[in-house]
Amino acid sequence: MNRLLDKSALFLLCAVWYLQNIRDVYAVVPLLTAVIIGAGMSLFERENLRRGLFGGYLLFCLLVPSAVYFLPLICYDVFFGEMRWLFLLGIIPLCAALPSGGAKLLGWGALAGAVAYFMRRRTDAFEKLSRRALTVRDDAKETELRLVAKNHELLEKQEYEIRLATLTERNRIARDIHDTVGHLLSSSILQIGALLAVTKEEPMRQSLQTLKSTLSRGMDSIRADIHNLHDQSLDLRLEAVRLTDAFRFCPARLEYDVENNPSNNVQYVLLFVLKEALSNIMKHSDATFVHVLLREHPGFYQLIVQDNGHAPAVVQHQGLGLQNITERVESLNGRVRFSGDNGFLVFVTIPKGAGI
């Protein structure tokens, strides 16, 4: 756009000077020729075509000396780039037109040529700055997107660490309660039982029996709470992430699409299958990548573990590991399929509500 404005201004400047000095019935011919050649110089990007147009206009100036008035317009496109020294050839038709135009034409050529040169230089500098600004803007946008993605990743990792720490602490509390309070209550119940065996007085026996019943109920309540804490400390996503992150044989990518945690029995089976499948890949496969998919469907849970290696023998001669996978899955009314056609594949589906 800036080059078009520059050439339009140059054309008007050249046309005004031309019409003031040329009074001829064919004066429109050099004007139209300059417009056509100038438009072609802007339209064509191939240097050979532009050189041809420039050379053709120089020959036209030798044939029609009045066309020299528009020479600065044509030289605008050759001041820079591979054609930058060709503008010196414009001196030839300018000198050839001196007898008819005189010193005034020479002064006009020098002045208009200088104006065209500085206009082109200014436009090139502006376009270079514009390209640099666009590059800086694109780099800044790319950096911003990377930072947003990194921030999102850090937030997810932070949530993961918080969730993991919460579940670990919950599991530790359950274990501590079991090891301390549970043992103390069990010991107290046994001691009361021993006292009941040696106590003969009926009122004392009734009191001890009441105390034993109370402690037994407390023991049952604590045992239920411990089991609840332990159940709540199991998270399918965290455990799946932990297993895939710990897999060092080759890169493994986990795709997790489960909104609600399934029952503990289903979680245990899915995690067992995942662990056993990864173990088989390490032992028998030559894979360089593993894809793990855990997905929740309306009626069932799906687990797919697939690598890009070759392990058909493992599928044909199922070992103890694959047999255990089959038994665990079928115990929950699920289905399992193994394949070695396009890499080692374990495909498991377990219906919702299984294991409750």
Tab-separated table of C-alpha atoms in Angstrom:
chain	number	residue	atom	x	y	z
A	1	MET	CA	0.000	0.000	0.000
A	2	ASN	CA	2.822	2.444	0.846
A	3	ARG	CA	4.555	1.740	-2.453
A	4	LEU	CA	1.304	2.351	-4.323
A	5	LEU	CA	0.878	5.702	-2.568
A	6	ASP	CA	4.478	6.648	-3.345
A	7	LYS	CA	4.103	5.803	-7.022
A	8	SER	CA	0.790	7.653	-7.216
A	9	ALA	CA	2.414	10.778	-5.777
A	10	LEU	CA	5.376	10.441	-8.143
A	11	PHE	CA	3.058	9.998	-11.104
A	12	LEU	CA	1.115	13.150	-10.234
A	13	LEU	CA	4.355	15.091	-9.788
A	14	CYS	CA	5.751	13.861	-13.104
A	15	ALA	CA	2.423	14.416	-14.915
A	16	VAL	CA	2.135	18.031	-13.719
A	17	TRP	CA	5.692	18.835	-14.803
A	18	TYR	CA	5.190	16.976	-18.072
A	19	LEU	CA	1.949	18.761	-19.015
A	20	GLN	CA	3.454	22.146	-18.200
A	21	ASN	CA	6.330	21.621	-20.612
A	22	ILE	CA	4.894	19.440	-23.369
A	23	ARG	CA	2.236	20.789	-25.741
A	24	ASP	CA	1.684	18.025	-28.239
A	25	VAL	CA	-1.276	16.200	-29.716
A	26	TYR	CA	0.372	12.886	-28.804
A	27	ALA	CA	1.273	13.947	-25.266
A	28	VAL	CA	-0.999	11.270	-23.844
A	29	VAL	CA	1.136	8.443	-25.332
A	30	PRO	CA	4.162	8.805	-22.969
A	31	LEU	CA	1.772	9.315	-20.060
A	32	LEU	CA	-0.161	6.097	-20.724
A	33	THR	CA	3.052	4.208	-21.462
A	34	ALA	CA	4.494	5.286	-18.106
A	35	VAL	CA	1.303	4.146	-16.355
A	36	ILE	CA	1.413	0.715	-18.042
A	37	ILE	CA	5.143	0.152	-17.436
A	38	GLY	CA	4.906	1.425	-13.843
A	39	ALA	CA	1.967	-0.874	-13.114
A	40	GLY	CA	3.836	-3.812	-14.659
A	41	MET	CA	6.905	-3.094	-12.511
A	42	SER	CA	4.713	-3.310	-9.409
A	43	LEU	CA	2.704	-6.296	-10.606
A	44	PHE	CA	5.489	-8.655	-11.657
A	45	GLU	CA	7.786	-10.075	-8.982
A	46	ARG	CA	10.231	-11.880	-11.284
A	47	GLU	CA	13.356	-9.792	-11.717
A	48	ASN	CA	13.803	-10.788	-15.370
A	49	LEU	CA	10.379	-9.413	-16.314
A	50	ARG	CA	11.017	-6.195	-14.426
A	51	ARG	CA	14.404	-5.784	-16.088
A	52	GLY	CA	12.742	-6.258	-19.458
A	53	LEU	CA	10.114	-3.619	-18.700
A	54	PHE	CA	12.756	-1.182	-17.475
A	55	GLY	CA	14.916	-1.745	-20.545
A	56	GLY	CA	11.896	-1.379	-22.789
A	57	TYR	CA	11.020	1.970	-21.234
A	58	LEU	CA	14.592	3.204	-21.700
A	59	LEU	CA	14.355	2.355	-25.401
A	60	PHE	CA	10.989	4.122	-25.546
A	61	CYS	CA	12.610	7.227	-24.014
A	62	LEU	CA	15.251	7.181	-26.762
A	63	LEU	CA	12.480	7.065	-29.370
A	64	VAL	CA	10.188	9.542	-27.587
A	65	PRO	CA	12.366	11.985	-25.588
A	66	SER	CA	9.377	13.504	-23.762
A	67	ALA	CA	8.902	10.163	-21.945
A	68	VAL	CA	11.986	11.089	-19.870
A	69	TYR	CA	9.689	13.167	-17.646
A	70	PHE	CA	8.264	9.923	-16.226
A	71	LEU	CA	11.643	8.206	-15.817
A	72	PRO	CA	11.776	8.842	-11.997
A	73	LEU	CA	8.479	6.946	-11.673
A	74	ILE	CA	9.940	3.922	-13.484
A	75	CYS	CA	13.228	4.121	-11.552
A	76	TYR	CA	11.316	3.901	-8.248
A	77	ASP	CA	11.131	0.099	-8.567
A	78	VAL	CA	14.848	-0.391	-9.374
A	79	PHE	CA	16.489	1.660	-6.631
A	80	PHE	CA	16.801	-1.338	-4.283
A	81	GLY	CA	17.221	-5.078	-4.625
A	82	GLU	CA	19.071	-6.910	-7.376
A	83	MET	CA	18.230	-4.173	-9.922
A	84	ARG	CA	19.500	-1.268	-7.831
A	85	TRP	CA	22.334	-0.280	-10.238
A	86	LEU	CA	20.167	-0.305	-13.353
A	87	PHE	CA	18.839	3.165	-12.596
A	88	LEU	CA	22.215	4.532	-13.792
A	89	LEU	CA	21.182	3.507	-17.300
A	90	GLY	CA	18.509	6.204	-17.061
A	91	ILE	CA	21.266	8.772	-17.581
A	92	ILE	CA	21.492	7.691	-21.233
A	93	PRO	CA	17.972	8.749	-22.352
A	94	LEU	CA	18.204	11.789	-20.057
A	95	CYS	CA	21.362	12.978	-21.824
A	96	ALA	CA	19.810	12.166	-25.199
A	97	ALA	CA	16.872	14.469	-24.369
A	98	LEU	CA	19.051	17.419	-23.271
A	99	PRO	CA	19.109	19.131	-26.698
A	100	SER	CA	15.339	19.468	-26.629
A	101	GLY	CA	14.806	19.943	-22.908
A	102	GLY	CA	17.879	21.854	-21.850
A	103	ALA	CA	19.271	22.329	-18.368
A	104	LYS	CA	15.775	22.585	-16.923
A	105	LEU	CA	15.104	18.954	-17.898
A	106	LEU	CA	18.396	17.859	-16.319
A	107	GLY	CA	17.527	19.645	-13.094
A	108	TRP	CA	14.063	18.108	-13.132
A	109	GLY	CA	15.514	14.638	-13.652
A	110	ALA	CA	17.963	15.019	-10.763
A	111	LEU	CA	15.347	16.458	-8.386
A	112	ALA	CA	12.584	13.974	-9.215
A	113	GLY	CA	15.058	11.078	-9.130
A	114	ALA	CA	16.213	12.113	-5.651
A	115	VAL	CA	12.597	12.370	-4.467
A	116	ALA	CA	11.831	8.905	-5.852
A	117	TYR	CA	14.955	7.465	-4.204
A	118	PHE	CA	14.171	8.821	-0.749
A	119	MET	CA	10.500	7.858	-1.006
A	120	ARG	CA	11.480	4.276	-1.847
A	121	ARG	CA	14.073	4.221	0.935
A	122	ARG	CA	11.533	5.500	3.469
A	123	THR	CA	8.934	2.938	2.345
A	124	ASP	CA	11.421	0.053	2.510
A	125	ALA	CA	12.469	1.082	6.016
A	126	PHE	CA	8.819	1.300	7.084
A	127	GLU	CA	8.033	-2.143	5.641
A	128	LYS	CA	11.074	-3.630	7.353
A	129	LEU	CA	9.956	-2.165	10.675
A	130	SER	CA	6.429	-3.447	10.055
A	131	ARG	CA	7.711	-6.968	9.406
A	132	ARG	CA	9.847	-6.784	12.513
A	133	ALA	CA	6.872	-5.572	14.539
A	134	LEU	CA	4.763	-8.457	13.226
A	135	THR	CA	7.539	-10.905	14.102
A	136	VAL	CA	7.807	-9.462	17.603
A	137	ARG	CA	4.021	-9.618	17.989
A	138	ASP	CA	3.905	-13.229	16.788
A	139	ASP	CA	6.773	-14.187	19.090
A	140	ALA	CA	5.059	-12.455	21.999
A	141	LYS	CA	1.783	-14.244	21.236
A	142	GLU	CA	3.574	-17.581	20.969
A	143	THR	CA	5.345	-16.931	24.257
A	144	GLU	CA	2.041	-15.965	25.854
A	145	LEU	CA	0.405	-19.180	24.653
A	146	ARG	CA	3.341	-21.216	25.945
A	147	LEU	CA	3.126	-19.461	29.309
A	148	VAL	CA	-0.625	-20.069	29.496
A	149	ALA	CA	-0.116	-23.748	28.683
A	150	LYS	CA	2.725	-23.985	31.202
A	151	ASN	CA	0.647	-22.235	33.847
A	152	HIS	CA	-2.254	-24.603	33.173
A	153	GLU	CA	0.122	-27.547	33.424
A	154	LEU	CA	1.531	-26.232	36.708
A	155	LEU	CA	-1.967	-25.742	38.116
A	156	GLU	CA	-2.917	-29.287	37.142
A	157	LYS	CA	0.295	-30.588	38.675
A	158	GLN	CA	-0.371	-28.568	41.821
A	159	GLU	CA	-3.887	-29.985	42.080
A	160	TYR	CA	-2.449	-33.448	41.488
A	161	GLU	CA	0.162	-32.970	44.232
A	162	ILE	CA	-2.442	-31.616	46.653
A	163	ARG	CA	-4.789	-34.496	45.919
A	164	LEU	CA	-1.950	-36.997	46.245
A	165	ALA	CA	-0.809	-35.472	49.540
A	166	THR	CA	-4.386	-35.516	50.852
A	167	LEU	CA	-4.896	-39.160	49.957
A	168	THR	CA	-1.493	-40.123	51.345
A	169	GLU	CA	-2.229	-38.342	54.609
A	170	ARG	CA	-5.661	-39.951	54.796
A	171	ASN	CA	-4.086	-43.357	54.303
A	172	ARG	CA	-1.485	-42.614	56.975
A	173	ILE	CA	-4.170	-41.553	59.459
A	174	ALA	CA	-6.106	-44.750	58.805
A	175	ARG	CA	-2.960	-46.801	59.312
A	176	ASP	CA	-2.039	-44.967	62.523
A	177	ILE	CA	-5.536	-45.410	63.939
A	178	HIS	CA	-5.404	-49.098	63.121
A	179	ASP	CA	-1.960	-49.532	64.678
A	180	THR	CA	-2.620	-47.524	67.857
A	181	VAL	CA	-6.258	-47.088	68.814
A	182	GLY	CA	-7.298	-50.363	67.212
A	183	HIS	CA	-4.677	-52.351	69.092
A	184	LEU	CA	-5.475	-50.600	72.365
A	185	LEU	CA	-9.175	-51.342	72.012
A	186	SER	CA	-8.466	-54.962	71.080
A	187	SER	CA	-6.220	-55.322	74.104
A	188	SER	CA	-8.856	-53.736	76.361
A	189	ILE	CA	-11.560	-56.095	75.070
A	190	LEU	CA	-9.314	-59.106	75.724
A	191	GLN	CA	-8.494	-57.896	79.241
A	192	ILE	CA	-12.166	-57.379	80.032
A	193	GLY	CA	-12.836	-60.882	78.739
A	194	ALA	CA	-10.186	-62.196	81.129
A	195	LEU	CA	-11.768	-60.269	84.022
A	196	LEU	CA	-15.157	-61.741	83.172
A	197	ALA	CA	-13.654	-65.210	83.386
A	198	VAL	CA	-12.405	-64.701	86.959
A	199	THR	CA	-15.152	-62.444	88.331
A	200	LYS	CA	-17.925	-64.218	90.275
A	201	GLU	CA	-19.987	-61.269	91.504
A	202	GLU	CA	-22.982	-60.793	89.257
A	203	PRO	CA	-23.208	-56.960	89.469
A	204	MET	CA	-19.533	-56.657	88.552
A	205	ARG	CA	-19.961	-59.122	85.687
A	206	GLN	CA	-22.874	-57.097	84.288
A	207	SER	CA	-20.804	-53.897	84.437
A	208	LEU	CA	-17.875	-55.586	82.729
A	209	GLN	CA	-20.180	-57.037	80.085
A	210	THR	CA	-21.651	-53.573	79.404
A	211	LEU	CA	-18.145	-52.113	79.132
A	212	LYS	CA	-17.087	-54.902	76.785
A	213	SER	CA	-20.118	-54.306	74.558
A	214	THR	CA	-19.389	-50.581	74.444
A	215	LEU	CA	-15.751	-51.174	73.527
A	216	SER	CA	-16.781	-53.709	70.879
A	217	ARG	CA	-19.159	-51.213	69.293
A	218	GLY	CA	-16.410	-48.596	69.383
A	219	MET	CA	-14.038	-51.087	67.798
A	220	ASP	CA	-16.528	-51.835	65.023
A	221	SER	CA	-17.081	-48.121	64.434
A	222	ILE	CA	-13.345	-47.428	64.248
A	223	ARG	CA	-12.864	-50.389	61.931
A	224	ALA	CA	-15.589	-49.052	59.616
A	225	ASP	CA	-14.054	-45.570	59.670
A	226	ILE	CA	-10.629	-47.004	58.879
A	227	HIS	CA	-12.040	-48.892	55.916
A	228	ASN	CA	-13.820	-45.751	54.707
A	229	LEU	CA	-10.621	-43.730	54.979
A	230	HIS	CA	-8.705	-46.414	53.148
A	231	ASP	CA	-11.343	-46.597	50.418
A	232	GLN	CA	-11.319	-42.827	50.004
A	233	SER	CA	-7.523	-42.830	49.748
A	234	LEU	CA	-7.733	-44.737	46.445
A	235	ASP	CA	-7.981	-42.542	43.346
A	236	LEU	CA	-8.005	-44.201	39.924
A	237	ARG	CA	-6.584	-41.225	38.050
A	238	LEU	CA	-3.741	-40.612	40.496
A	239	GLU	CA	-2.766	-44.268	40.559
A	240	ALA	CA	-2.909	-44.514	36.752
A	241	VAL	CA	-0.737	-41.407	36.439
A	242	ARG	CA	1.683	-42.849	38.974
A	243	LEU	CA	1.973	-46.134	37.067
A	244	THR	CA	2.502	-44.495	33.662
A	245	ASP	CA	4.991	-41.973	35.065
A	246	ALA	CA	6.962	-44.778	36.693
A	247	PHE	CA	7.110	-46.708	33.388
A	248	ARG	CA	10.666	-46.149	32.085
A	249	PHE	CA	10.861	-48.751	29.324
A	250	CYS	CA	9.603	-46.280	26.692
A	251	PRO	CA	7.410	-43.144	26.542
A	252	ALA	CA	3.860	-43.769	27.752
A	253	ARG	CA	0.889	-41.428	27.284
A	254	LEU	CA	-2.194	-41.641	29.478
A	255	GLU	CA	-5.565	-40.508	28.132
A	256	TYR	CA	-7.986	-40.305	31.065
A	257	ASP	CA	-11.702	-39.719	30.513
A	258	VAL	CA	-13.453	-40.902	33.692
A	259	GLU	CA	-15.642	-38.394	35.513
A	260	ASN	CA	-16.625	-40.468	38.544
A	261	ASN	CA	-14.409	-42.956	40.320
A	262	PRO	CA	-15.760	-46.511	39.987
A	263	SER	CA	-16.129	-48.832	42.952
A	264	ASN	CA	-12.962	-49.912	44.734
A	265	ASN	CA	-13.129	-53.431	43.324
A	266	VAL	CA	-13.314	-52.085	39.776
A	267	GLN	CA	-10.452	-49.684	40.481
A	268	TYR	CA	-8.290	-52.477	41.868
A	269	VAL	CA	-8.922	-54.638	38.797
A	270	LEU	CA	-8.277	-51.814	36.316
A	271	LEU	CA	-5.046	-50.859	38.065
A	272	PHE	CA	-3.980	-54.505	38.232
A	273	VAL	CA	-4.595	-54.916	34.490
A	274	LEU	CA	-2.679	-51.718	33.724
A	275	LYS	CA	0.261	-52.746	35.887
A	276	GLU	CA	0.356	-56.270	34.424
A	277	ALA	CA	0.082	-54.972	30.839
A	278	LEU	CA	2.976	-52.555	31.343
A	279	SER	CA	4.997	-55.354	32.918
A	280	ASN	CA	4.365	-57.594	29.889
A	281	ILE	CA	5.448	-54.815	27.543
A	282	MET	CA	8.738	-54.462	29.403
A	283	LYS	CA	9.364	-58.211	29.337
A	284	HIS	CA	8.274	-59.223	25.854
A	285	SER	CA	7.869	-56.180	23.585
A	286	ASP	CA	10.255	-54.052	21.528
A	287	ALA	CA	7.894	-51.062	21.672
A	288	THR	CA	8.996	-47.444	21.538
A	289	PHE	CA	5.645	-45.954	22.619
A	290	VAL	CA	2.686	-47.007	24.765
A	291	HIS	CA	-0.802	-45.505	24.729
A	292	VAL	CA	-3.072	-46.016	27.743
A	293	LEU	CA	-6.764	-45.120	27.540
A	294	LEU	CA	-9.117	-45.104	30.537
A	295	ARG	CA	-12.624	-44.055	29.546
A	296	GLU	CA	-16.053	-44.014	31.153
A	297	HIS	CA	-19.001	-44.955	28.954
A	298	PRO	CA	-22.679	-44.806	29.941
A	299	GLY	CA	-22.774	-48.513	30.768
A	300	PHE	CA	-19.197	-49.617	31.353
A	301	TYR	CA	-15.591	-48.655	32.017
A	302	GLN	CA	-13.002	-49.216	29.319
A	303	LEU	CA	-9.243	-49.740	29.563
A	304	ILE	CA	-7.022	-50.020	26.486
A	305	VAL	CA	-3.259	-50.526	26.668
A	306	GLN	CA	-1.502	-50.652	23.295
A	307	ASP	CA	2.110	-50.358	22.153
A	308	ASN	CA	3.741	-50.113	18.726
A	309	GLY	CA	5.996	-53.139	19.086
A	310	HIS	CA	5.773	-56.802	18.084
A	311	ALA	CA	4.719	-59.400	20.637
A	312	PRO	CA	2.495	-62.003	18.934
A	313	ALA	CA	4.059	-64.888	20.887
A	314	VAL	CA	2.833	-63.430	24.164
A	315	VAL	CA	-0.753	-63.444	22.897
A	316	GLN	CA	-0.588	-66.926	21.379
A	317	HIS	CA	1.005	-68.508	24.458
A	318	GLN	CA	-0.727	-66.688	27.295
A	319	GLY	CA	1.354	-66.792	30.420
A	320	LEU	CA	0.340	-66.519	34.033
A	321	GLY	CA	0.098	-62.720	33.848
A	322	LEU	CA	-2.475	-62.663	31.051
A	323	GLN	CA	-4.408	-65.497	32.688
A	324	ASN	CA	-4.579	-63.485	35.914
A	325	ILE	CA	-5.878	-60.503	33.948
A	326	THR	CA	-8.606	-62.656	32.417
A	327	GLU	CA	-9.634	-64.096	35.785
A	328	ARG	CA	-9.738	-60.699	37.496
A	329	VAL	CA	-11.799	-59.090	34.740
A	330	GLU	CA	-14.230	-61.986	34.407
A	331	SER	CA	-14.759	-62.004	38.187
A	332	LEU	CA	-16.494	-58.620	37.690
A	333	ASN	CA	-18.486	-59.835	34.653
A	334	GLY	CA	-16.138	-57.943	32.382
A	335	ARG	CA	-14.590	-58.829	29.053
A	336	VAL	CA	-10.955	-58.844	28.000
A	337	ARG	CA	-9.289	-59.253	24.619
A	338	PHE	CA	-5.602	-59.573	23.728
A	339	SER	CA	-4.099	-58.896	20.321
A	340	GLY	CA	-0.636	-58.869	18.780
A	341	ASP	CA	-1.472	-57.823	15.219
A	342	ASN	CA	-0.540	-54.135	15.382
A	343	GLY	CA	1.475	-54.147	18.561
A	344	PHE	CA	0.550	-55.660	21.914
A	345	LEU	CA	-3.046	-54.752	22.846
A	346	VAL	CA	-5.083	-55.293	26.008
A	347	PHE	CA	-8.757	-54.323	25.666
A	348	VAL	CA	-10.870	-54.478	28.844
A	349	THR	CA	-14.487	-53.519	29.527
A	350	ILE	CA	-16.113	-53.769	32.959
A	351	PRO	CA	-19.825	-52.986	33.431
A	352	LYS	CA	-20.824	-50.219	35.799
A	353	GLY	CA	-22.096	-51.436	39.133
A	354	ALA	CA	-19.772	-54.445	39.137
A	355	GLY	CA	-18.039	-55.263	42.396
A	356	ILE	CA	-20.463	-53.301	44.576
